[in-house]
Amino acid sequence: MNSPALGLLLDVDGPIASPVTRTIAIDSIARDLVALANAGNPVIFNTGRSDAFIRDVVLDVMVTAGLKPGTPVHAICEKGATWFSITDGVAGKTQVDPELQVPADLGAFVHDLVDDRFGDTMFWDDTKLTMISVEQRVEVPSATYHAAQAEFNEIVANRMREQGLDGRLRLDPSIISTDVEDARVGKDMGARRAIELLQASGVPRVWRTAGDSRSDYAMADWLHEAGYDVEHLDVRPADGVPETPYAVRMHDSLIHDEAAAVFLTEWRGEFTSPR
């Protein structure tokens, strides 16, 4: 079995979808992803987003951009707790790890909290299958949201402590959302699931990972420790760039999807040209 030339393991919010519009706002991103996948390079989304978001926001755009049947595209969602594969251009059944589900009573508490006190700045993501996610309303300025988010996070963290859940669960805020999740999930779990999904079709030795936060480095860490050749793209280095045993790239002046678009075009030229 010949291994693919390259594997892509990509966070979605930031590198692929704009954190402002929550869509794939740059046309070249979908075109380059499709060209890489159509050339046989696995494209795997490793995200905290739900399977529904990936199907509706990401895959529909890729199919429109010319994704061919049989291309190696997979989605690992909710930071490793759910996953599915694309078969002949159609998203397959979502797999769910039931051991990683957040207790329903905590979910009910957070849902009521959003409705009663924070609904003007954030909304409950009802597409999640294992975690609690509350997200910034698109029309709300970031500064307004972040002030409300700090108060919201404190209330939820206190509730978790009261219920004795703060050891089992983790509260994980980002620039546009707050997740409450099982402490075992993360981008490293997503990387492990990615390799498992590719065992039958061939696992690349060379990988490019991309993310917009410190937590996204965990996928590159896992791949490096497993013996793969990995290079990480940080599209929001202001979050902090750690010391790593592998190469880290970033754009001199662009961030988020604008930065990722530049590197995706570079990777397309490098890994889809005849060898």
JSON list of C-alpha atoms in Angstrom, two decimals, residues 59-241:
[
{"chain": "A", "resi": 59, "resn": "LEU", "atom": "CA", "xyz": [-18.47, 19.97, 3.39]},
{"chain": "A", "resi": 60, "resn": "ASP", "atom": "CA", "xyz": [-21.22, 21.59, 1.34]},
{"chain": "A", "resi": 61, "resn": "VAL", "atom": "CA", "xyz": [-18.70, 24.20, 0.17]},
{"chain": "A", "resi": 62, "resn": "MET", "atom": "CA", "xyz": [-16.10, 21.53, -0.63]},
{"chain": "A", "resi": 63, "resn": "VAL", "atom": "CA", "xyz": [-18.58, 19.47, -2.65]},
{"chain": "A", "resi": 64, "resn": "THR", "atom": "CA", "xyz": [-19.54, 22.58, -4.60]},
{"chain": "A", "resi": 65, "resn": "ALA", "atom": "CA", "xyz": [-15.82, 23.23, -5.21]},
{"chain": "A", "resi": 66, "resn": "GLY", "atom": "CA", "xyz": [-15.48, 19.86, -6.94]},
{"chain": "A", "resi": 67, "resn": "LEU", "atom": "CA", "xyz": [-14.74, 17.22, -4.29]},
{"chain": "A", "resi": 68, "resn": "LYS", "atom": "CA", "xyz": [-14.57, 13.89, -6.12]},
{"chain": "A", "resi": 69, "resn": "PRO", "atom": "CA", "xyz": [-16.05, 10.60, -4.90]},
{"chain": "A", "resi": 70, "resn": "GLY", "atom": "CA", "xyz": [-13.58, 8.44, -3.04]},
{"chain": "A", "resi": 71, "resn": "THR", "atom": "CA", "xyz": [-11.44, 11.29, -1.75]},
{"chain": "A", "resi": 72, "resn": "PRO", "atom": "CA", "xyz": [-10.01, 10.88, 1.77]},
{"chain": "A", "resi": 73, "resn": "VAL", "atom": "CA", "xyz": [-11.92, 13.40, 3.90]},
{"chain": "A", "resi": 74, "resn": "HIS", "atom": "CA", "xyz": [-12.80, 12.84, 7.56]},
{"chain": "A", "resi": 75, "resn": "ALA", "atom": "CA", "xyz": [-14.17, 14.96, 10.39]},
{"chain": "A", "resi": 76, "resn": "ILE", "atom": "CA", "xyz": [-13.27, 14.54, 14.05]},
{"chain": "A", "resi": 77, "resn": "CYS", "atom": "CA", "xyz": [-15.63, 16.73, 16.03]},
{"chain": "A", "resi": 78, "resn": "GLU", "atom": "CA", "xyz": [-16.16, 17.83, 19.62]},
{"chain": "A", "resi": 79, "resn": "LYS", "atom": "CA", "xyz": [-12.40, 17.43, 20.19]},
{"chain": "A", "resi": 80, "resn": "GLY", "atom": "CA", "xyz": [-12.41, 13.70, 19.54]},
{"chain": "A", "resi": 81, "resn": "ALA", "atom": "CA", "xyz": [-15.76, 12.69, 21.04]},
{"chain": "A", "resi": 82, "resn": "THR", "atom": "CA", "xyz": [-17.56, 12.28, 17.68]},
{"chain": "A", "resi": 83, "resn": "TRP", "atom": "CA", "xyz": [-16.37, 11.54, 14.15]},
{"chain": "A", "resi": 84, "resn": "PHE", "atom": "CA", "xyz": [-17.46, 10.61, 10.63]},
{"chain": "A", "resi": 85, "resn": "SER", "atom": "CA", "xyz": [-16.01, 10.00, 7.18]},
{"chain": "A", "resi": 86, "resn": "ILE", "atom": "CA", "xyz": [-16.94, 11.12, 3.68]},
{"chain": "A", "resi": 87, "resn": "THR", "atom": "CA", "xyz": [-17.78, 8.26, 1.34]},
{"chain": "A", "resi": 88, "resn": "ASP", "atom": "CA", "xyz": [-18.43, 9.00, -2.33]},
{"chain": "A", "resi": 89, "resn": "GLY", "atom": "CA", "xyz": [-19.07, 12.63, -1.54]},
{"chain": "A", "resi": 90, "resn": "VAL", "atom": "CA", "xyz": [-21.61, 11.86, 1.20]},
{"chain": "A", "resi": 91, "resn": "ALA", "atom": "CA", "xyz": [-21.07, 12.24, 4.94]},
{"chain": "A", "resi": 92, "resn": "GLY", "atom": "CA", "xyz": [-21.39, 8.90, 6.70]},
{"chain": "A", "resi": 93, "resn": "LYS", "atom": "CA", "xyz": [-22.97, 8.12, 10.05]},
{"chain": "A", "resi": 94, "resn": "THR", "atom": "CA", "xyz": [-21.56, 10.01, 13.01]},
{"chain": "A", "resi": 95, "resn": "GLN", "atom": "CA", "xyz": [-19.87, 7.87, 15.63]},
{"chain": "A", "resi": 96, "resn": "VAL", "atom": "CA", "xyz": [-20.21, 9.00, 19.27]},
{"chain": "A", "resi": 97, "resn": "ASP", "atom": "CA", "xyz": [-18.14, 7.95, 22.27]},
{"chain": "A", "resi": 98, "resn": "PRO", "atom": "CA", "xyz": [-20.79, 7.69, 25.03]},
{"chain": "A", "resi": 99, "resn": "GLU", "atom": "CA", "xyz": [-18.16, 7.76, 27.79]},
{"chain": "A", "resi": 100, "resn": "LEU", "atom": "CA", "xyz": [-17.36, 11.39, 26.90]},
{"chain": "A", "resi": 101, "resn": "GLN", "atom": "CA", "xyz": [-20.84, 12.86, 27.31]},
{"chain": "A", "resi": 102, "resn": "VAL", "atom": "CA", "xyz": [-21.33, 15.72, 29.78]},
{"chain": "A", "resi": 103, "resn": "PRO", "atom": "CA", "xyz": [-24.07, 15.10, 32.41]},
{"chain": "A", "resi": 104, "resn": "ALA", "atom": "CA", "xyz": [-27.50, 16.18, 31.21]},
{"chain": "A", "resi": 105, "resn": "ASP", "atom": "CA", "xyz": [-28.36, 18.04, 34.42]},
{"chain": "A", "resi": 106, "resn": "LEU", "atom": "CA", "xyz": [-25.37, 20.35, 34.02]},
{"chain": "A", "resi": 107, "resn": "GLY", "atom": "CA", "xyz": [-26.42, 20.92, 30.43]},
{"chain": "A", "resi": 108, "resn": "ALA", "atom": "CA", "xyz": [-29.91, 21.88, 31.58]},
{"chain": "A", "resi": 109, "resn": "PHE", "atom": "CA", "xyz": [-28.44, 24.33, 34.10]},
{"chain": "A", "resi": 110, "resn": "VAL", "atom": "CA", "xyz": [-26.28, 26.03, 31.46]},
{"chain": "A", "resi": 111, "resn": "HIS", "atom": "CA", "xyz": [-29.12, 26.13, 28.94]},
{"chain": "A", "resi": 112, "resn": "ASP", "atom": "CA", "xyz": [-31.37, 27.89, 31.46]},
{"chain": "A", "resi": 113, "resn": "LEU", "atom": "CA", "xyz": [-28.53, 30.24, 32.43]},
{"chain": "A", "resi": 114, "resn": "VAL", "atom": "CA", "xyz": [-28.11, 31.35, 28.82]},
{"chain": "A", "resi": 115, "resn": "ASP", "atom": "CA", "xyz": [-31.86, 31.84, 28.36]},
{"chain": "A", "resi": 116, "resn": "ASP", "atom": "CA", "xyz": [-32.31, 33.75, 31.61]},
{"chain": "A", "resi": 117, "resn": "ARG", "atom": "CA", "xyz": [-29.21, 35.97, 31.74]},
{"chain": "A", "resi": 118, "resn": "PHE", "atom": "CA", "xyz": [-26.94, 35.82, 28.70]},
{"chain": "A", "resi": 119, "resn": "GLY", "atom": "CA", "xyz": [-29.14, 35.36, 25.65]},
{"chain": "A", "resi": 120, "resn": "ASP", "atom": "CA", "xyz": [-28.41, 38.84, 24.34]},
{"chain": "A", "resi": 121, "resn": "THR", "atom": "CA", "xyz": [-24.69, 38.08, 23.85]},
{"chain": "A", "resi": 122, "resn": "MET", "atom": "CA", "xyz": [-24.48, 34.31, 23.32]},
{"chain": "A", "resi": 123, "resn": "PHE", "atom": "CA", "xyz": [-26.49, 31.28, 22.25]},
{"chain": "A", "resi": 124, "resn": "TRP", "atom": "CA", "xyz": [-26.67, 27.59, 23.11]},
{"chain": "A", "resi": 125, "resn": "ASP", "atom": "CA", "xyz": [-25.30, 25.31, 20.38]},
{"chain": "A", "resi": 126, "resn": "ASP", "atom": "CA", "xyz": [-27.94, 22.59, 20.17]},
{"chain": "A", "resi": 127, "resn": "THR", "atom": "CA", "xyz": [-26.01, 20.57, 17.58]},
{"chain": "A", "resi": 128, "resn": "LYS", "atom": "CA", "xyz": [-23.45, 19.23, 20.07]},
{"chain": "A", "resi": 129, "resn": "LEU", "atom": "CA", "xyz": [-23.80, 15.55, 20.97]},
{"chain": "A", "resi": 130, "resn": "THR", "atom": "CA", "xyz": [-21.40, 15.19, 23.92]},
{"chain": "A", "resi": 131, "resn": "MET", "atom": "CA", "xyz": [-20.35, 18.61, 25.19]},
{"chain": "A", "resi": 132, "resn": "ILE", "atom": "CA", "xyz": [-21.91, 21.90, 26.21]},
{"chain": "A", "resi": 133, "resn": "SER", "atom": "CA", "xyz": [-21.11, 24.80, 23.89]},
{"chain": "A", "resi": 134, "resn": "VAL", "atom": "CA", "xyz": [-22.25, 28.40, 24.19]},
{"chain": "A", "resi": 135, "resn": "GLU", "atom": "CA", "xyz": [-21.21, 30.74, 21.41]},
{"chain": "A", "resi": 136, "resn": "GLN", "atom": "CA", "xyz": [-20.96, 34.49, 20.77]},
{"chain": "A", "resi": 137, "resn": "ARG", "atom": "CA", "xyz": [-23.78, 35.96, 18.72]},
{"chain": "A", "resi": 138, "resn": "VAL", "atom": "CA", "xyz": [-22.34, 37.11, 15.39]},
{"chain": "A", "resi": 139, "resn": "GLU", "atom": "CA", "xyz": [-23.85, 40.59, 15.69]},
{"chain": "A", "resi": 140, "resn": "VAL", "atom": "CA", "xyz": [-22.37, 41.22, 19.17]},
{"chain": "A", "resi": 141, "resn": "PRO", "atom": "CA", "xyz": [-19.04, 43.09, 19.38]},
{"chain": "A", "resi": 142, "resn": "SER", "atom": "CA", "xyz": [-16.20, 40.97, 20.72]},
{"chain": "A", "resi": 143, "resn": "ALA", "atom": "CA", "xyz": [-15.50, 43.28, 23.66]},
{"chain": "A", "resi": 144, "resn": "THR", "atom": "CA", "xyz": [-19.14, 43.07, 24.78]},
{"chain": "A", "resi": 145, "resn": "TYR", "atom": "CA", "xyz": [-19.15, 39.31, 24.44]},
{"chain": "A", "resi": 146, "resn": "HIS", "atom": "CA", "xyz": [-15.87, 38.81, 26.30]},
{"chain": "A", "resi": 147, "resn": "ALA", "atom": "CA", "xyz": [-17.14, 40.81, 29.28]},
{"chain": "A", "resi": 148, "resn": "ALA", "atom": "CA", "xyz": [-20.27, 38.68, 29.45]},
{"chain": "A", "resi": 149, "resn": "GLN", "atom": "CA", "xyz": [-18.27, 35.51, 28.83]},
{"chain": "A", "resi": 150, "resn": "ALA", "atom": "CA", "xyz": [-16.08, 36.12, 31.87]},
{"chain": "A", "resi": 151, "resn": "GLU", "atom": "CA", "xyz": [-19.14, 36.35, 34.13]},
{"chain": "A", "resi": 152, "resn": "PHE", "atom": "CA", "xyz": [-20.76, 33.34, 32.47]},
{"chain": "A", "resi": 153, "resn": "ASN", "atom": "CA", "xyz": [-17.60, 31.24, 32.85]},
{"chain": "A", "resi": 154, "resn": "GLU", "atom": "CA", "xyz": [-17.35, 32.04, 36.56]},
{"chain": "A", "resi": 155, "resn": "ILE", "atom": "CA", "xyz": [-20.94, 30.95, 37.20]},
{"chain": "A", "resi": 156, "resn": "VAL", "atom": "CA", "xyz": [-20.52, 27.70, 35.29]},
{"chain": "A", "resi": 157, "resn": "ALA", "atom": "CA", "xyz": [-17.17, 26.91, 36.94]},
{"chain": "A", "resi": 158, "resn": "ASN", "atom": "CA", "xyz": [-18.76, 27.41, 40.38]},
{"chain": "A", "resi": 159, "resn": "ARG", "atom": "CA", "xyz": [-21.61, 25.07, 39.44]},
{"chain": "A", "resi": 160, "resn": "MET", "atom": "CA", "xyz": [-19.14, 22.42, 38.31]},
{"chain": "A", "resi": 161, "resn": "ARG", "atom": "CA", "xyz": [-17.31, 22.67, 41.65]},
{"chain": "A", "resi": 162, "resn": "GLU", "atom": "CA", "xyz": [-20.56, 22.44, 43.61]},
{"chain": "A", "resi": 163, "resn": "GLN", "atom": "CA", "xyz": [-21.45, 19.24, 41.76]},
{"chain": "A", "resi": 164, "resn": "GLY", "atom": "CA", "xyz": [-17.97, 17.77, 42.16]},
{"chain": "A", "resi": 165, "resn": "LEU", "atom": "CA", "xyz": [-17.46, 17.73, 38.40]},
{"chain": "A", "resi": 166, "resn": "ASP", "atom": "CA", "xyz": [-14.44, 20.01, 38.12]},
{"chain": "A", "resi": 167, "resn": "GLY", "atom": "CA", "xyz": [-12.06, 17.04, 38.08]},
{"chain": "A", "resi": 168, "resn": "ARG", "atom": "CA", "xyz": [-13.94, 15.07, 35.45]},
{"chain": "A", "resi": 169, "resn": "LEU", "atom": "CA", "xyz": [-14.92, 18.01, 33.25]},
{"chain": "A", "resi": 170, "resn": "ARG", "atom": "CA", "xyz": [-13.05, 21.00, 31.85]},
{"chain": "A", "resi": 171, "resn": "LEU", "atom": "CA", "xyz": [-14.29, 24.50, 31.05]},
{"chain": "A", "resi": 172, "resn": "ASP", "atom": "CA", "xyz": [-12.55, 25.61, 27.85]},
{"chain": "A", "resi": 173, "resn": "PRO", "atom": "CA", "xyz": [-13.17, 29.19, 26.64]},
{"chain": "A", "resi": 174, "resn": "SER", "atom": "CA", "xyz": [-12.12, 30.48, 23.21]},
{"chain": "A", "resi": 175, "resn": "ILE", "atom": "CA", "xyz": [-12.40, 33.89, 21.58]},
{"chain": "A", "resi": 176, "resn": "ILE", "atom": "CA", "xyz": [-15.94, 33.08, 20.32]},
{"chain": "A", "resi": 177, "resn": "SER", "atom": "CA", "xyz": [-17.29, 30.40, 22.67]},
{"chain": "A", "resi": 178, "resn": "THR", "atom": "CA", "xyz": [-17.11, 28.46, 25.91]},
{"chain": "A", "resi": 179, "resn": "ASP", "atom": "CA", "xyz": [-17.15, 24.66, 25.95]},
{"chain": "A", "resi": 180, "resn": "VAL", "atom": "CA", "xyz": [-17.76, 22.37, 28.90]},
{"chain": "A", "resi": 181, "resn": "GLU", "atom": "CA", "xyz": [-16.27, 19.01, 28.01]},
{"chain": "A", "resi": 182, "resn": "ASP", "atom": "CA", "xyz": [-14.88, 15.79, 29.35]},
{"chain": "A", "resi": 183, "resn": "ALA", "atom": "CA", "xyz": [-11.32, 16.38, 30.55]},
{"chain": "A", "resi": 184, "resn": "ARG", "atom": "CA", "xyz": [-10.06, 13.58, 28.30]},
{"chain": "A", "resi": 185, "resn": "VAL", "atom": "CA", "xyz": [-11.02, 15.16, 24.98]},
{"chain": "A", "resi": 186, "resn": "GLY", "atom": "CA", "xyz": [-8.64, 17.41, 23.06]},
{"chain": "A", "resi": 187, "resn": "LYS", "atom": "CA", "xyz": [-6.78, 17.87, 19.83]},
{"chain": "A", "resi": 188, "resn": "ASP", "atom": "CA", "xyz": [-4.41, 15.03, 20.79]},
{"chain": "A", "resi": 189, "resn": "MET", "atom": "CA", "xyz": [-7.37, 12.64, 21.00]},
{"chain": "A", "resi": 190, "resn": "GLY", "atom": "CA", "xyz": [-8.42, 13.93, 17.59]},
{"chain": "A", "resi": 191, "resn": "ALA", "atom": "CA", "xyz": [-4.96, 13.18, 16.18]},
{"chain": "A", "resi": 192, "resn": "ARG", "atom": "CA", "xyz": [-5.11, 9.63, 17.49]},
{"chain": "A", "resi": 193, "resn": "ARG", "atom": "CA", "xyz": [-8.54, 9.09, 15.95]},
{"chain": "A", "resi": 194, "resn": "ALA", "atom": "CA", "xyz": [-7.24, 10.51, 12.65]},
{"chain": "A", "resi": 195, "resn": "ILE", "atom": "CA", "xyz": [-4.52, 7.88, 12.44]},
{"chain": "A", "resi": 196, "resn": "GLU", "atom": "CA", "xyz": [-7.03, 5.15, 13.33]},
{"chain": "A", "resi": 197, "resn": "LEU", "atom": "CA", "xyz": [-9.36, 6.30, 10.53]},
{"chain": "A", "resi": 198, "resn": "LEU", "atom": "CA", "xyz": [-6.55, 6.08, 7.97]},
{"chain": "A", "resi": 199, "resn": "GLN", "atom": "CA", "xyz": [-5.18, 2.65, 8.87]},
{"chain": "A", "resi": 200, "resn": "ALA", "atom": "CA", "xyz": [-7.14, 0.87, 6.15]},
{"chain": "A", "resi": 201, "resn": "SER", "atom": "CA", "xyz": [-6.30, 3.33, 3.37]},
{"chain": "A", "resi": 202, "resn": "GLY", "atom": "CA", "xyz": [-2.73, 4.37, 4.19]},
{"chain": "A", "resi": 203, "resn": "VAL", "atom": "CA", "xyz": [-1.21, 6.76, 6.71]},
{"chain": "A", "resi": 204, "resn": "PRO", "atom": "CA", "xyz": [1.01, 9.62, 5.47]},
{"chain": "A", "resi": 205, "resn": "ARG", "atom": "CA", "xyz": [4.39, 10.10, 7.10]},
{"chain": "A", "resi": 206, "resn": "VAL", "atom": "CA", "xyz": [4.30, 13.87, 6.47]},
{"chain": "A", "resi": 207, "resn": "TRP", "atom": "CA", "xyz": [1.68, 16.07, 8.15]},
{"chain": "A", "resi": 208, "resn": "ARG", "atom": "CA", "xyz": [0.64, 19.71, 8.26]},
{"chain": "A", "resi": 209, "resn": "THR", "atom": "CA", "xyz": [-1.49, 20.80, 11.19]},
{"chain": "A", "resi": 210, "resn": "ALA", "atom": "CA", "xyz": [-3.15, 24.20, 11.66]},
{"chain": "A", "resi": 211, "resn": "GLY", "atom": "CA", "xyz": [-4.87, 26.01, 14.50]},
{"chain": "A", "resi": 212, "resn": "ASP", "atom": "CA", "xyz": [-5.50, 29.35, 16.14]},
{"chain": "A", "resi": 213, "resn": "SER", "atom": "CA", "xyz": [-4.82, 28.62, 19.83]},
{"chain": "A", "resi": 214, "resn": "ARG", "atom": "CA", "xyz": [-2.27, 27.05, 22.15]},
{"chain": "A", "resi": 215, "resn": "SER", "atom": "CA", "xyz": [-4.50, 23.99, 22.60]},
{"chain": "A", "resi": 216, "resn": "ASP", "atom": "CA", "xyz": [-4.20, 23.20, 18.88]},
{"chain": "A", "resi": 217, "resn": "TYR", "atom": "CA", "xyz": [-0.52, 22.39, 19.30]},
{"chain": "A", "resi": 218, "resn": "ALA", "atom": "CA", "xyz": [-1.61, 19.15, 21.01]},
{"chain": "A", "resi": 219, "resn": "MET", "atom": "CA", "xyz": [-2.34, 17.52, 17.65]},
{"chain": "A", "resi": 220, "resn": "ALA", "atom": "CA", "xyz": [1.12, 18.32, 16.31]},
{"chain": "A", "resi": 221, "resn": "ASP", "atom": "CA", "xyz": [2.64, 17.19, 19.63]},
{"chain": "A", "resi": 222, "resn": "TRP", "atom": "CA", "xyz": [0.87, 13.83, 19.36]},
{"chain": "A", "resi": 223, "resn": "LEU", "atom": "CA", "xyz": [1.92, 13.28, 15.74]},
{"chain": "A", "resi": 224, "resn": "HIS", "atom": "CA", "xyz": [5.53, 14.19, 16.49]},
{"chain": "A", "resi": 225, "resn": "GLU", "atom": "CA", "xyz": [5.66, 11.88, 19.50]},
{"chain": "A", "resi": 226, "resn": "ALA", "atom": "CA", "xyz": [4.18, 9.08, 17.37]},
{"chain": "A", "resi": 227, "resn": "GLY", "atom": "CA", "xyz": [7.08, 9.45, 14.93]},
{"chain": "A", "resi": 228, "resn": "TYR", "atom": "CA", "xyz": [5.50, 11.45, 12.12]},
{"chain": "A", "resi": 229, "resn": "ASP", "atom": "CA", "xyz": [7.10, 14.38, 10.27]},
{"chain": "A", "resi": 230, "resn": "VAL", "atom": "CA", "xyz": [4.89, 17.31, 11.28]},
{"chain": "A", "resi": 231, "resn": "GLU", "atom": "CA", "xyz": [4.88, 21.06, 10.76]},
{"chain": "A", "resi": 232, "resn": "HIS", "atom": "CA", "xyz": [2.33, 23.25, 12.56]},
{"chain": "A", "resi": 233, "resn": "LEU", "atom": "CA", "xyz": [0.72, 26.42, 11.24]},
{"chain": "A", "resi": 234, "resn": "ASP", "atom": "CA", "xyz": [-0.29, 28.92, 13.93]},
{"chain": "A", "resi": 235, "resn": "VAL", "atom": "CA", "xyz": [-2.75, 31.45, 12.49]},
{"chain": "A", "resi": 236, "resn": "ARG", "atom": "CA", "xyz": [-3.10, 33.40, 15.76]},
{"chain": "A", "resi": 237, "resn": "PRO", "atom": "CA", "xyz": [0.36, 33.49, 17.35]},
{"chain": "A", "resi": 238, "resn": "ALA", "atom": "CA", "xyz": [-0.79, 36.20, 19.77]},
{"chain": "A", "resi": 239, "resn": "ASP", "atom": "CA", "xyz": [-2.21, 33.35, 21.85]},
{"chain": "A", "resi": 240, "resn": "GLY", "atom": "CA", "xyz": [1.39, 32.31, 22.53]},
{"chain": "A", "resi": 241, "resn": "VAL", "atom": "CA", "xyz": [3.90, 30.21, 20.63]}
]
